[in-house]
Amino acid sequence: MTRNIFVFGVGGTGARVLRSLTMLLASGVKLNNTNKIIPIIIDVDAKNADTTRTLKALESYKLIRSRGYGDREDIREGFFNTNLNTLNSIKPETGVTDKLEDSFQLQFENLETSFIKYIDPDEELVGDVTMDLLDALYDNTPAGHPDYSHTELNLRLDMGFKGNPNIGCVVFNNLAATKEFKFVMKSIGENDRIFIISSIFGGTGSSGFPQLVRLLQEEERLRNNVFGALTVMPYYKVSDDKKSAINSDRFDSKTEAALTYYAKYLKGKINCFYQLWDNPLKQYDNKEGGEEQKNNAHLLELLGATAIIDFVNRPDDSFRSREKTAYFDFGIKQEDQVIDVRHFFDSTRSTIMEPLTLFTYAKKLFLEVIPRFSNESFYKELDLEGKLKNDIFFQHLTSFFRDHYRSWLKEMMDNERKFQPFNVELDLNSLVRGKPIEVVKRLGITINGGITDSLLKTKFGHIEDELKKTIPDTEKDKRFLKLLNRVAAECFSKLEALPSMN
Amino acid sequence: MFSFLYELLGGEHNNPAYQTSIFPAVGLFTLILSVVFAVIFYVLLGRWKPVWDKQKHWVITAVILAFIASGLAYGQAINGTQEEGDPYMLTFSMINALYAVIYFIILSVFFKRASIFAKRTPF
């Protein structure tokens, strides 16, 4: 039985985990019995750079997928095979007339104001006892004070909740009134699964997650759907800045408070609960949000994305009732500051790291090797000369490999803890860290050069010739994507297997 | 047919050996030779590995074919007439080289479809 998976990414961490999920799905990680993955980013910080970057990657993925495979949902092999699509692509069973924006982001309404004006737009509460209650609950430093704009009641909502879940929960309460959320409620089918990603130490994620669960489960129709959740606990710090509303010294206490709340109020509501944390090694610059909040990708976010893959691939009969929530952690073979393929157990190595290795070979082939092969027959047959410059499919493919995937890998390599599975700057024979492909020379003559230009030209030619027999010239984008996949697989066959730890 | 082609460019020769045996034999052998070269270039090498598939390789192949065709015509003319070499024989060898290249160009149009690496060679 096939189904759709609705993945809600709440707040900045939610967006960053979705970014990693996009990379995994682009690499061809396999999903069982899945028609569509519908990522829905919920972030009130409209200009948050982490969110913007994820949205761009998702949009590129969607275009590449659509040009490569059309609307087919039965594709189970190859790069970009999963139908990762917007809410707009779903046709709800019940009649919905409203047209939605074709976006991966769920839009809130009326947030271009301060928290107090959001609660009391017409200033009807001035002098009222409710205002006294608000003053007691929230910090309300008077106007003119240097910290005025950072205080809770005066916080601008379209810049995020800046680590204040007590504000977030009020705003999230109104989520149910948005037309997008109403559409979501009608779009989820009885067999569909729901997954929610959030951080527990910020403002948006920690307040949005329980509210979202509550709003979804208020709908009678959705009470039997399988719910999964990933809660990311502190894995980084931010630098001290007295002017900032965010202080990482409070991350642990906020985590503890939120966990206590979850234990009480989420009991019996989630089937699978995935939890991730790490010793915070990296100190990011203290950015409250907006265009400046652009945290480098982190291994933990990649592991978060593997939780979604695990949830999606679980057979229906593996889920216990919500009363007996299953809890999952993620472990590696050995504690290290630099992590690579060898640190993972076999299951992760085969389901996640093999596709990622293939995709990294493909990235190098696409960005560095293919442009050098402009005299080859396959290059001319696929009209790559003109298409690489002018065709929107190839422009997005270039952008995905160069601006999204390569940046994502490099950010994880430079972060702490470092994730360095690939030597991205070295040649194809040395790509996989810990297992170079051996070049055999005798008397100065190369007997086996591993992955050489000559081998690649031969493979590109032979495979293109073979694919041409089944994929016509009218579907050259699809043929190219398959060609890239097959040649990357040939590179992987030279490697034989991923390195392992004894 | 071959006599017509050679006499079209080189004119008639009063020795009947040209018309009766030299032109047909050289013409047929040159055509077969061109087919063999096209098969080697497009099918054998052109489907094996990208080692001899570019435009420069095609030009070199055509030049080699022209040299062989020229030598073949000159040798056959001497053997067939039992005479010393003369300017007509030289012209005949040049014309045969030209026809060999023309055959190769025409055959390329057909054989390149069967190739993998020389599908777009020479045009």
XYZ file of C-alpha atoms in Angstrom:
625
model
C 0.000 0.000 0.000
C 1.493 3.361 -1.017
C 1.064 6.571 0.913
C 2.097 10.197 1.178
C 4.370 11.418 3.941
C 3.837 14.884 5.369
C 7.037 16.198 6.920
C 6.683 19.374 8.949
C 9.941 21.241 9.587
C 9.312 23.695 12.384
C 11.705 26.613 12.920
C 15.319 26.992 11.803
C 16.393 23.493 12.856
C 13.373 22.006 11.098
C 14.428 23.779 7.903
C 18.028 22.619 8.273
C 17.029 18.972 8.755
C 14.779 19.272 5.694
C 17.781 20.608 3.799
C 19.653 17.421 4.675
C 16.629 15.312 3.735
C 16.583 17.018 0.330
C 20.221 16.024 -0.210
C 19.541 12.423 0.827
C 16.558 12.123 -1.489
C 18.506 13.736 -4.329
C 21.161 11.059 -3.862
C 18.511 8.409 -4.460
C 18.006 7.055 -0.934
C 15.207 4.529 -1.319
C 11.786 4.941 0.241
C 9.323 2.074 0.490
C 5.673 2.359 -0.538
C 5.774 6.126 -0.844
C 3.967 8.237 -3.443
C 5.060 11.646 -2.333
C 7.011 13.380 0.360
C 5.410 16.702 1.200
C 7.845 18.879 3.170
C 6.135 21.776 4.911
C 8.356 24.420 6.467
C 6.777 26.326 9.311
C 8.855 29.330 10.235
C 7.563 32.757 11.129
C 10.983 34.281 10.509
C 10.256 35.014 6.877
C 13.793 36.077 5.983
C 15.645 33.376 7.902
C 18.603 32.428 5.700
C 18.496 28.781 6.802
C 14.894 28.556 5.660
C 15.491 30.462 2.424
C 18.386 28.179 1.546
C 16.298 25.059 2.188
C 13.423 26.426 0.112
C 15.765 27.060 -2.814
C 17.163 23.517 -2.609
C 13.635 22.082 -2.470
C 12.513 24.143 -5.453
C 15.530 23.036 -7.503
C 14.860 19.414 -6.530
C 11.224 19.722 -7.586
C 12.102 21.135 -10.999
C 14.836 18.572 -11.652
C 12.536 15.743 -10.592
C 9.684 16.972 -12.708
C 11.865 17.347 -15.835
C 13.633 14.057 -15.173
C 10.638 11.851 -14.416
C 7.475 13.896 -14.994
C 4.719 13.308 -12.461
C 5.358 9.561 -12.211
C 5.187 8.252 -8.668
C 6.343 4.697 -9.389
C 10.025 5.608 -9.867
C 12.084 3.900 -7.196
C 15.631 4.094 -8.602
C 18.118 6.829 -9.382
C 18.979 10.335 -8.309
C 15.988 12.562 -7.461
C 13.651 9.563 -7.775
C 11.410 10.486 -4.819
C 8.490 12.706 -5.676
C 9.268 15.556 -3.292
C 6.494 18.009 -3.888
C 4.519 20.947 -2.557
C 1.212 20.842 -0.761
C -0.289 22.278 -3.918
C 0.393 19.000 -5.749
C -2.049 17.109 -3.521
C -5.638 16.795 -4.537
C -7.649 16.418 -1.335
C -10.473 13.907 -1.313
C -12.914 16.480 0.000
C -13.712 19.517 -2.131
C -11.280 22.396 -1.703
C -11.729 25.440 -3.879
C -9.014 27.716 -2.484
C -5.880 27.895 -4.589
C -2.630 27.616 -2.708
C 0.680 29.216 -3.479
C 3.026 26.599 -4.943
C 5.391 26.770 -1.995
C 7.065 24.458 0.495
C 6.454 27.005 3.240
C 3.315 27.412 5.267
C 2.458 31.091 5.507
C 1.260 32.693 8.706
C -0.899 35.772 8.531
C -0.668 39.171 10.272
C 2.808 38.686 11.724
C 4.306 41.946 10.494
C 3.872 43.454 13.908
C 4.893 43.185 17.574
C 3.577 40.453 19.860
C 1.363 42.832 21.839
C -0.162 44.299 18.677
C -0.734 40.767 17.394
C -2.725 39.969 20.559
C -4.399 43.341 20.813
C -4.437 45.017 17.373
C -7.026 47.639 18.341
C -5.513 48.369 21.766
C -8.702 47.292 23.474
C -6.811 45.742 26.369
C -5.168 48.973 27.542
C -6.144 49.462 31.186
C -7.905 46.104 31.211
C -7.121 43.364 33.744
C -6.033 41.088 30.860
C -3.261 43.569 30.121
C -2.100 43.283 33.716
C -1.996 39.505 33.259
C 0.065 39.896 30.074
C 2.433 42.261 31.899
C 2.842 39.643 34.596
C 3.461 36.800 32.152
C 5.732 38.580 29.704
C 8.625 40.973 29.974
C 7.407 44.453 29.004
C 10.270 46.889 29.416
C 8.951 50.393 28.810
C 9.560 52.339 25.608
C 12.857 54.210 25.558
C 14.778 51.462 27.346
C 17.780 50.147 25.344
C 16.366 46.602 25.460
C 12.850 47.723 24.472
C 12.778 46.029 21.062
C 14.012 42.712 22.495
C 11.475 42.410 25.235
C 8.815 39.797 24.873
C 5.683 41.891 24.386
C 7.453 44.164 21.894
C 9.163 41.473 19.844
C 8.463 41.660 16.112
C 6.897 38.318 15.205
C 8.009 38.141 11.582
C 11.589 37.878 12.812
C 10.973 34.636 14.703
C 10.338 33.997 18.362
C 14.020 34.376 19.290
C 14.037 31.514 21.711
C 10.718 32.382 23.376
C 8.366 29.388 23.236
C 5.943 31.254 25.521
C 5.284 33.595 22.590
C 5.413 30.893 19.957
C 2.661 28.807 21.522
C 0.245 31.766 21.350
C 0.974 32.409 17.679
C 0.878 28.714 16.761
C -2.554 28.513 18.305
C -3.803 30.565 15.359
C -2.188 28.268 12.802
C -5.421 26.325 12.440
C -7.103 29.438 11.034
C -4.765 29.736 8.025
C -6.068 28.458 4.691
C -2.852 26.463 4.129
C -3.333 24.572 7.371
C -6.968 23.879 6.559
C -5.750 22.524 3.223
C -3.199 20.324 5.021
C -5.916 18.878 7.226
C -8.006 17.952 4.204
C -5.041 16.647 2.224
C -3.848 14.018 4.655
C -5.290 10.641 3.692
C -6.082 7.820 6.111
C -2.908 5.857 5.256
C -0.590 8.855 5.143
C 2.070 9.329 7.783
C 2.978 12.540 9.559
C 6.448 13.505 10.758
C 7.362 16.632 12.686
C 10.893 17.997 13.052
C 11.684 20.579 15.692
C 14.402 21.706 18.037
C 13.681 21.799 21.713
C 16.019 24.594 22.765
C 14.734 27.493 20.668
C 11.441 29.317 20.337
C 9.669 28.297 17.147
C 10.316 24.560 17.190
C 9.760 23.906 20.868
C 6.452 25.742 20.935
C 5.313 24.741 17.446
C 5.754 20.995 17.808
C 3.261 20.269 20.612
C 0.804 22.791 19.196
C 1.021 21.211 15.771
C 0.409 17.728 17.195
C -2.576 19.037 19.110
C -4.073 20.835 16.098
C -3.616 17.824 13.808
C -5.076 15.366 16.280
C -8.065 17.571 16.997
C -9.257 16.421 13.575
C -11.196 13.220 14.138
C -10.181 11.882 10.719
C -6.455 11.980 11.570
C -6.575 10.194 14.902
C -5.435 6.860 13.423
C -2.627 8.169 11.261
C 0.919 7.246 12.238
C 2.802 10.151 13.833
C 6.574 10.393 14.074
C 8.677 13.169 15.517
C 12.290 14.214 15.682
C 13.308 16.405 18.562
C 16.754 17.934 18.291
C 18.341 18.842 21.582
C 21.247 21.289 21.961
C 24.158 20.529 19.638
C 25.701 23.961 19.297
C 26.145 27.163 21.276
C 25.957 30.800 20.284
C 28.410 33.474 21.327
C 27.506 35.719 24.272
C 25.796 38.905 23.174
C 23.936 40.968 25.731
C 22.011 42.741 23.009
C 20.669 39.457 21.655
C 17.499 37.769 22.884
C 19.220 34.392 22.395
C 21.467 33.057 25.137
C 22.822 29.525 24.855
C 23.333 29.306 28.633
C 19.556 28.835 28.743
C 19.483 26.017 26.164
C 19.746 23.221 28.752
C 17.148 24.635 31.117
C 14.765 25.241 28.215
C 15.347 21.689 27.012
C 14.572 20.315 30.435
C 11.417 22.394 30.717
C 10.230 21.379 27.250
C 10.959 17.682 27.881
C 8.941 17.829 31.078
C 6.087 19.403 29.134
C 6.321 16.831 26.331
C 6.367 13.931 28.794
C 3.122 15.150 30.259
C 1.197 16.500 27.287
C 2.455 14.442 24.357
C 2.014 11.117 26.065
C 0.050 8.765 23.833
C 0.191 11.069 20.823
C 3.331 10.004 18.949
C 4.107 6.523 17.590
C 7.820 7.015 16.966
C 9.943 9.524 18.803
C 13.469 10.149 17.500
C 15.848 12.122 19.684
C 19.217 13.588 18.784
C 21.794 15.564 20.678
C 25.516 16.111 20.796
C 28.026 17.777 23.061
C 27.906 21.362 21.813
C 31.401 21.873 20.376
C 30.770 24.654 17.939
C 29.964 28.219 18.917
C 28.030 29.991 16.177
C 27.816 33.766 15.850
C 24.843 35.035 17.822
C 22.324 35.959 15.127
C 18.741 36.383 16.203
C 17.301 35.439 12.845
C 16.615 36.898 9.446
C 19.144 36.955 6.622
C 22.012 36.692 9.072
C 20.942 33.368 10.577
C 22.770 31.014 8.265
C 24.224 28.234 10.375
C 26.523 25.805 8.640
C 25.105 22.350 7.980
C 25.879 19.883 10.765
C 26.207 16.104 10.940
C 23.367 16.025 13.463
C 20.990 17.464 10.878
C 21.981 14.717 8.446
C 21.309 12.127 11.161
C 17.968 13.831 11.750
C 17.135 13.303 8.088
C 18.019 9.603 8.426
C 15.370 9.424 11.152
C 12.775 10.472 8.578
C 14.014 7.788 6.161
C 13.760 5.223 8.966
C 10.223 6.348 9.812
C 9.085 6.264 6.176
C 10.532 2.800 5.540
C 9.046 1.130 8.606
C 6.367 -1.419 7.718
C 2.881 -0.667 9.039
C 2.956 -3.586 11.469
C 6.142 -2.318 13.127
C 4.337 0.597 14.764
C 3.062 0.092 18.236
C 0.074 2.019 19.463
C 0.628 5.617 20.437
C 0.191 4.631 24.038
C 3.472 2.760 23.740
C 5.595 5.355 21.979
C 8.802 3.881 20.557
C 11.892 5.988 21.286
C 14.957 5.964 19.053
C 18.477 7.339 19.427
C 21.325 7.228 16.932
C 24.703 5.751 17.731
C 28.022 5.535 15.937
C 30.717 2.881 16.291
C 33.310 5.072 17.906
C 33.492 8.511 19.508
C 35.604 10.847 17.342
C 35.896 14.505 16.490
C 36.042 13.708 12.780
C 33.368 11.327 11.528
C 33.402 9.511 8.193
C 31.730 6.530 6.522
C 33.585 4.044 8.732
C 31.891 5.312 11.889
C 28.430 4.167 10.825
C 26.863 0.780 11.325
C 26.100 -1.378 8.268
C 22.477 -0.355 7.918
C 23.283 3.370 7.673
C 26.249 2.661 5.423
C 24.129 0.781 2.901
C 20.911 2.843 3.011
C 22.410 6.309 3.376
C 26.134 6.404 2.716
C 26.133 4.355 -0.498
C 23.676 6.675 -2.264
C 25.548 9.712 -0.912
C 28.813 8.321 -2.296
C 27.206 7.754 -5.690
C 25.837 11.292 -5.654
C 29.237 12.704 -4.731
C 30.797 10.853 -7.661
C 28.016 12.319 -9.814
C 28.716 15.820 -8.502
C 32.362 15.555 -9.503
C 31.477 14.042 -12.861
C 28.942 16.759 -13.572
C 30.902 19.779 -12.377
C 34.469 18.777 -13.220
C 34.615 15.904 -15.701
C 31.776 16.358 -18.188
C 32.740 19.948 -19.169
C 36.142 18.538 -20.237
C 34.447 15.984 -22.496
C 32.879 18.441 -24.922
C 34.423 16.617 -27.906
C 32.879 13.300 -26.994
C 30.009 11.824 -28.911
C 27.675 11.440 -25.878
C 28.134 15.163 -25.130
C 27.056 16.081 -28.647
C 24.252 13.515 -28.754
C 22.716 15.032 -25.620
C 23.229 18.615 -26.900
C 25.100 19.455 -23.722
C 27.000 22.357 -25.298
C 23.914 24.537 -25.445
C 21.892 22.904 -22.695
C 24.480 23.319 -19.945
C 24.322 27.082 -20.498
C 20.735 27.739 -21.470
C 18.428 24.918 -20.413
C 16.588 25.407 -17.127
C 16.922 21.723 -16.150
C 20.701 21.851 -16.469
C 20.886 25.251 -14.786
C 19.063 23.833 -11.777
C 21.168 20.681 -11.829
C 24.317 22.819 -11.825
C 22.938 24.952 -9.033
C 21.934 21.889 -7.014
C 25.341 20.242 -7.272
C 27.417 23.422 -6.878
C 25.418 25.716 -4.616
C 23.435 23.241 -2.560
C 25.089 19.830 -2.382
C 28.744 20.901 -2.474
C 28.136 23.705 0.024
C 26.242 21.342 2.300
C 29.111 18.834 2.272
C 31.720 21.527 2.845
C 29.784 23.057 5.720
C 29.584 19.693 7.470
C 33.296 19.157 6.863
C 34.151 22.445 8.570
C 31.643 22.192 11.416
C 32.198 20.524 14.762
C 31.933 17.696 15.075
C 33.345 17.394 11.614
C 31.762 15.090 9.070
C 34.317 14.286 6.397
C 33.291 11.211 4.415
C 34.706 12.510 1.130
C 37.879 14.171 -0.067
C 35.945 16.513 -2.327
C 39.014 18.404 -3.536
C 40.953 15.288 -4.581
C 40.518 13.181 -7.730
C 37.898 10.483 -8.217
C 40.277 7.712 -7.130
C 40.721 9.390 -3.735
C 37.144 10.559 -3.250
C 36.118 8.263 -0.412
C 38.009 8.983 2.773
C 39.734 5.896 4.119
C 39.597 3.909 0.893
C 41.548 5.207 -2.105
C 41.211 3.218 -5.330
C 44.591 1.659 -5.944
C 46.461 2.636 -9.117
C 48.629 -0.278 -10.307
C 51.857 0.526 -12.154
C 54.529 -1.868 -13.406
C 57.849 -0.629 -14.817
C 56.361 2.863 -14.905
C 53.426 1.712 -17.043
C 49.950 2.061 -15.601
C 48.292 -1.351 -15.553
C 45.159 -0.228 -13.722
C 44.556 3.502 -13.385
C 41.337 3.168 -11.405
C 38.840 5.809 -12.506
C 40.572 7.455 -15.477
C 39.334 9.837 -18.166
C 39.652 7.018 -20.687
C 37.440 4.731 -18.582
C 34.873 7.481 -18.060
C 34.713 8.391 -21.756
C 34.184 4.713 -22.581
C 31.460 4.310 -19.964
C 29.676 7.530 -20.927
C 29.705 6.429 -24.577
C 28.552 2.844 -24.052
C 25.846 3.691 -21.531
C 24.483 6.608 -23.566
C 24.324 4.303 -26.599
C 22.390 1.756 -24.548
C 20.012 4.300 -23.008
C 19.267 5.847 -26.367
C 17.543 2.640 -27.408
C 14.927 2.978 -24.672
C 14.742 6.709 -23.909
C 13.966 8.831 -26.981
C 15.568 12.163 -27.912
C 12.455 13.959 -26.675
C 13.428 12.933 -23.116
C 17.088 13.922 -23.075
C 16.915 15.317 -19.524
C 15.745 11.978 -18.218
C 18.405 10.177 -20.263
C 21.122 12.422 -18.893
C 20.043 11.870 -15.305
C 20.107 8.116 -15.839
C 23.455 8.318 -17.599
C 24.964 10.261 -14.710
C 23.587 7.710 -12.269
C 24.941 4.739 -14.236
C 28.425 6.215 -14.661
C 28.538 7.115 -10.951
C 27.643 3.467 -10.257
C 30.562 2.390 -12.474
C 32.865 4.597 -10.364
C 31.446 2.983 -7.235
C 32.095 -0.477 -8.686
C 35.787 0.452 -8.936
C 35.673 1.236 -5.234
C 34.015 -2.172 -4.680
C 32.678 -1.335 -1.205
C 32.675 1.450 1.337
C 35.450 1.360 3.933
C 34.601 -0.132 7.284
C 35.946 -0.035 10.813
C 37.371 -3.244 12.233
C 30.736 2.010 -64.287
C 34.271 2.333 -62.927
C 35.666 2.981 -66.430
C 33.202 5.812 -66.856
C 34.222 7.336 -63.524
C 37.959 7.205 -64.227
C 37.658 8.380 -67.847
C 35.402 11.216 -66.739
C 38.292 12.856 -64.917
C 41.388 11.337 -66.583
C 40.265 10.841 -70.173
C 40.539 7.709 -72.302
C 43.760 5.735 -72.812
C 44.476 3.923 -76.072
C 45.624 0.775 -74.215
C 42.469 -1.425 -73.960
C 43.823 -3.084 -70.764
C 42.610 -0.075 -68.785
C 38.992 -0.521 -69.837
C 38.922 -4.293 -69.760
C 40.742 -5.112 -66.530
C 42.513 -2.238 -64.706
C 39.600 0.174 -64.147
C 37.071 -2.456 -62.986
C 39.536 -4.243 -60.690
C 40.987 -1.076 -59.147
C 37.545 0.493 -58.838
C 36.055 -2.536 -57.082
C 39.032 -3.042 -54.806
C 39.087 0.668 -53.885
C 35.412 0.518 -52.986
C 35.965 -2.578 -50.845
C 38.974 -0.927 -49.235
C 36.879 2.136 -48.370
C 34.212 -0.089 -46.814
C 36.878 -1.880 -44.779
C 38.288 1.439 -43.558
C 34.803 2.676 -42.643
C 34.033 -0.554 -40.779
C 37.303 -0.357 -38.853
C 36.837 3.340 -38.040
C 33.154 3.344 -37.144
C 32.343 -0.176 -36.014
C 35.465 -1.843 -34.673
C 37.292 1.123 -33.108
C 34.217 3.347 -32.926
C 32.329 0.911 -30.733
C 35.260 -0.349 -28.688
C 36.848 2.620 -26.963
C 37.185 6.363 -27.609
C 40.732 6.015 -28.973
C 40.331 6.771 -32.696
C 37.069 8.647 -33.112
C 37.682 12.378 -33.462
C 37.750 14.539 -36.582
C 41.553 14.552 -36.746
C 41.528 10.742 -36.613
C 38.992 10.662 -39.406
C 41.168 12.949 -41.557
C 44.259 10.799 -40.897
C 42.252 7.675 -41.802
C 41.085 9.291 -45.061
C 44.652 10.341 -45.928
C 45.973 6.804 -45.302
C 43.149 5.404 -47.437
C 43.998 7.896 -50.206
C 47.683 6.868 -50.139
C 46.841 3.172 -50.309
C 44.282 3.740 -53.072
C 46.796 5.797 -55.004
C 49.511 3.112 -54.672
C 47.026 0.414 -55.595
C 46.012 2.203 -58.818
C 49.605 2.975 -59.797
C 50.751 -0.616 -59.142
C 47.798 -2.146 -60.972
C 48.382 0.160 -63.954
C 52.023 -0.946 -64.232
C 51.149 -4.634 -63.811
C 48.161 -4.486 -66.176
C 49.906 -2.653 -69.009
C 53.402 -4.156 -68.494
C 54.747 -0.658 -69.225
C 56.983 1.820 -67.409
C 55.284 4.469 -65.314
C 53.881 7.418 -67.270
C 51.941 10.640 -66.520
C 48.588 8.913 -67.220
C 49.309 6.358 -64.520
C 50.144 9.142 -62.101
C 46.909 10.955 -62.917
C 45.000 7.672 -62.594
C 46.487 7.071 -59.126
C 45.488 10.587 -58.030
C 41.958 10.132 -59.355
C 41.673 6.797 -57.539
C 42.803 8.444 -54.299
C 40.108 11.074 -54.800
C 37.421 8.467 -55.408
C 38.531 6.487 -52.344
C 38.063 9.602 -50.193
C 34.674 10.300 -51.797
C 33.578 6.699 -51.067
C 34.784 7.102 -47.482
C 32.824 10.346 -47.027
C 29.649 8.741 -48.401
C 30.140 5.589 -46.310
C 30.732 7.732 -43.203
C 27.181 9.061 -43.456
C 25.834 5.522 -43.158
C 28.363 3.857 -40.894
C 28.545 6.579 -38.237
C 25.065 5.583 -37.105
C 26.497 2.219 -36.097
C 29.246 3.826 -34.060
C 29.257 4.776 -30.379
C 32.184 7.136 -30.105
C 32.319 8.451 -33.690
C 28.603 9.082 -34.073
C 29.259 12.745 -34.780
C 32.471 12.346 -36.828
C 33.319 14.060 -39.101
C 30.104 16.107 -39.027
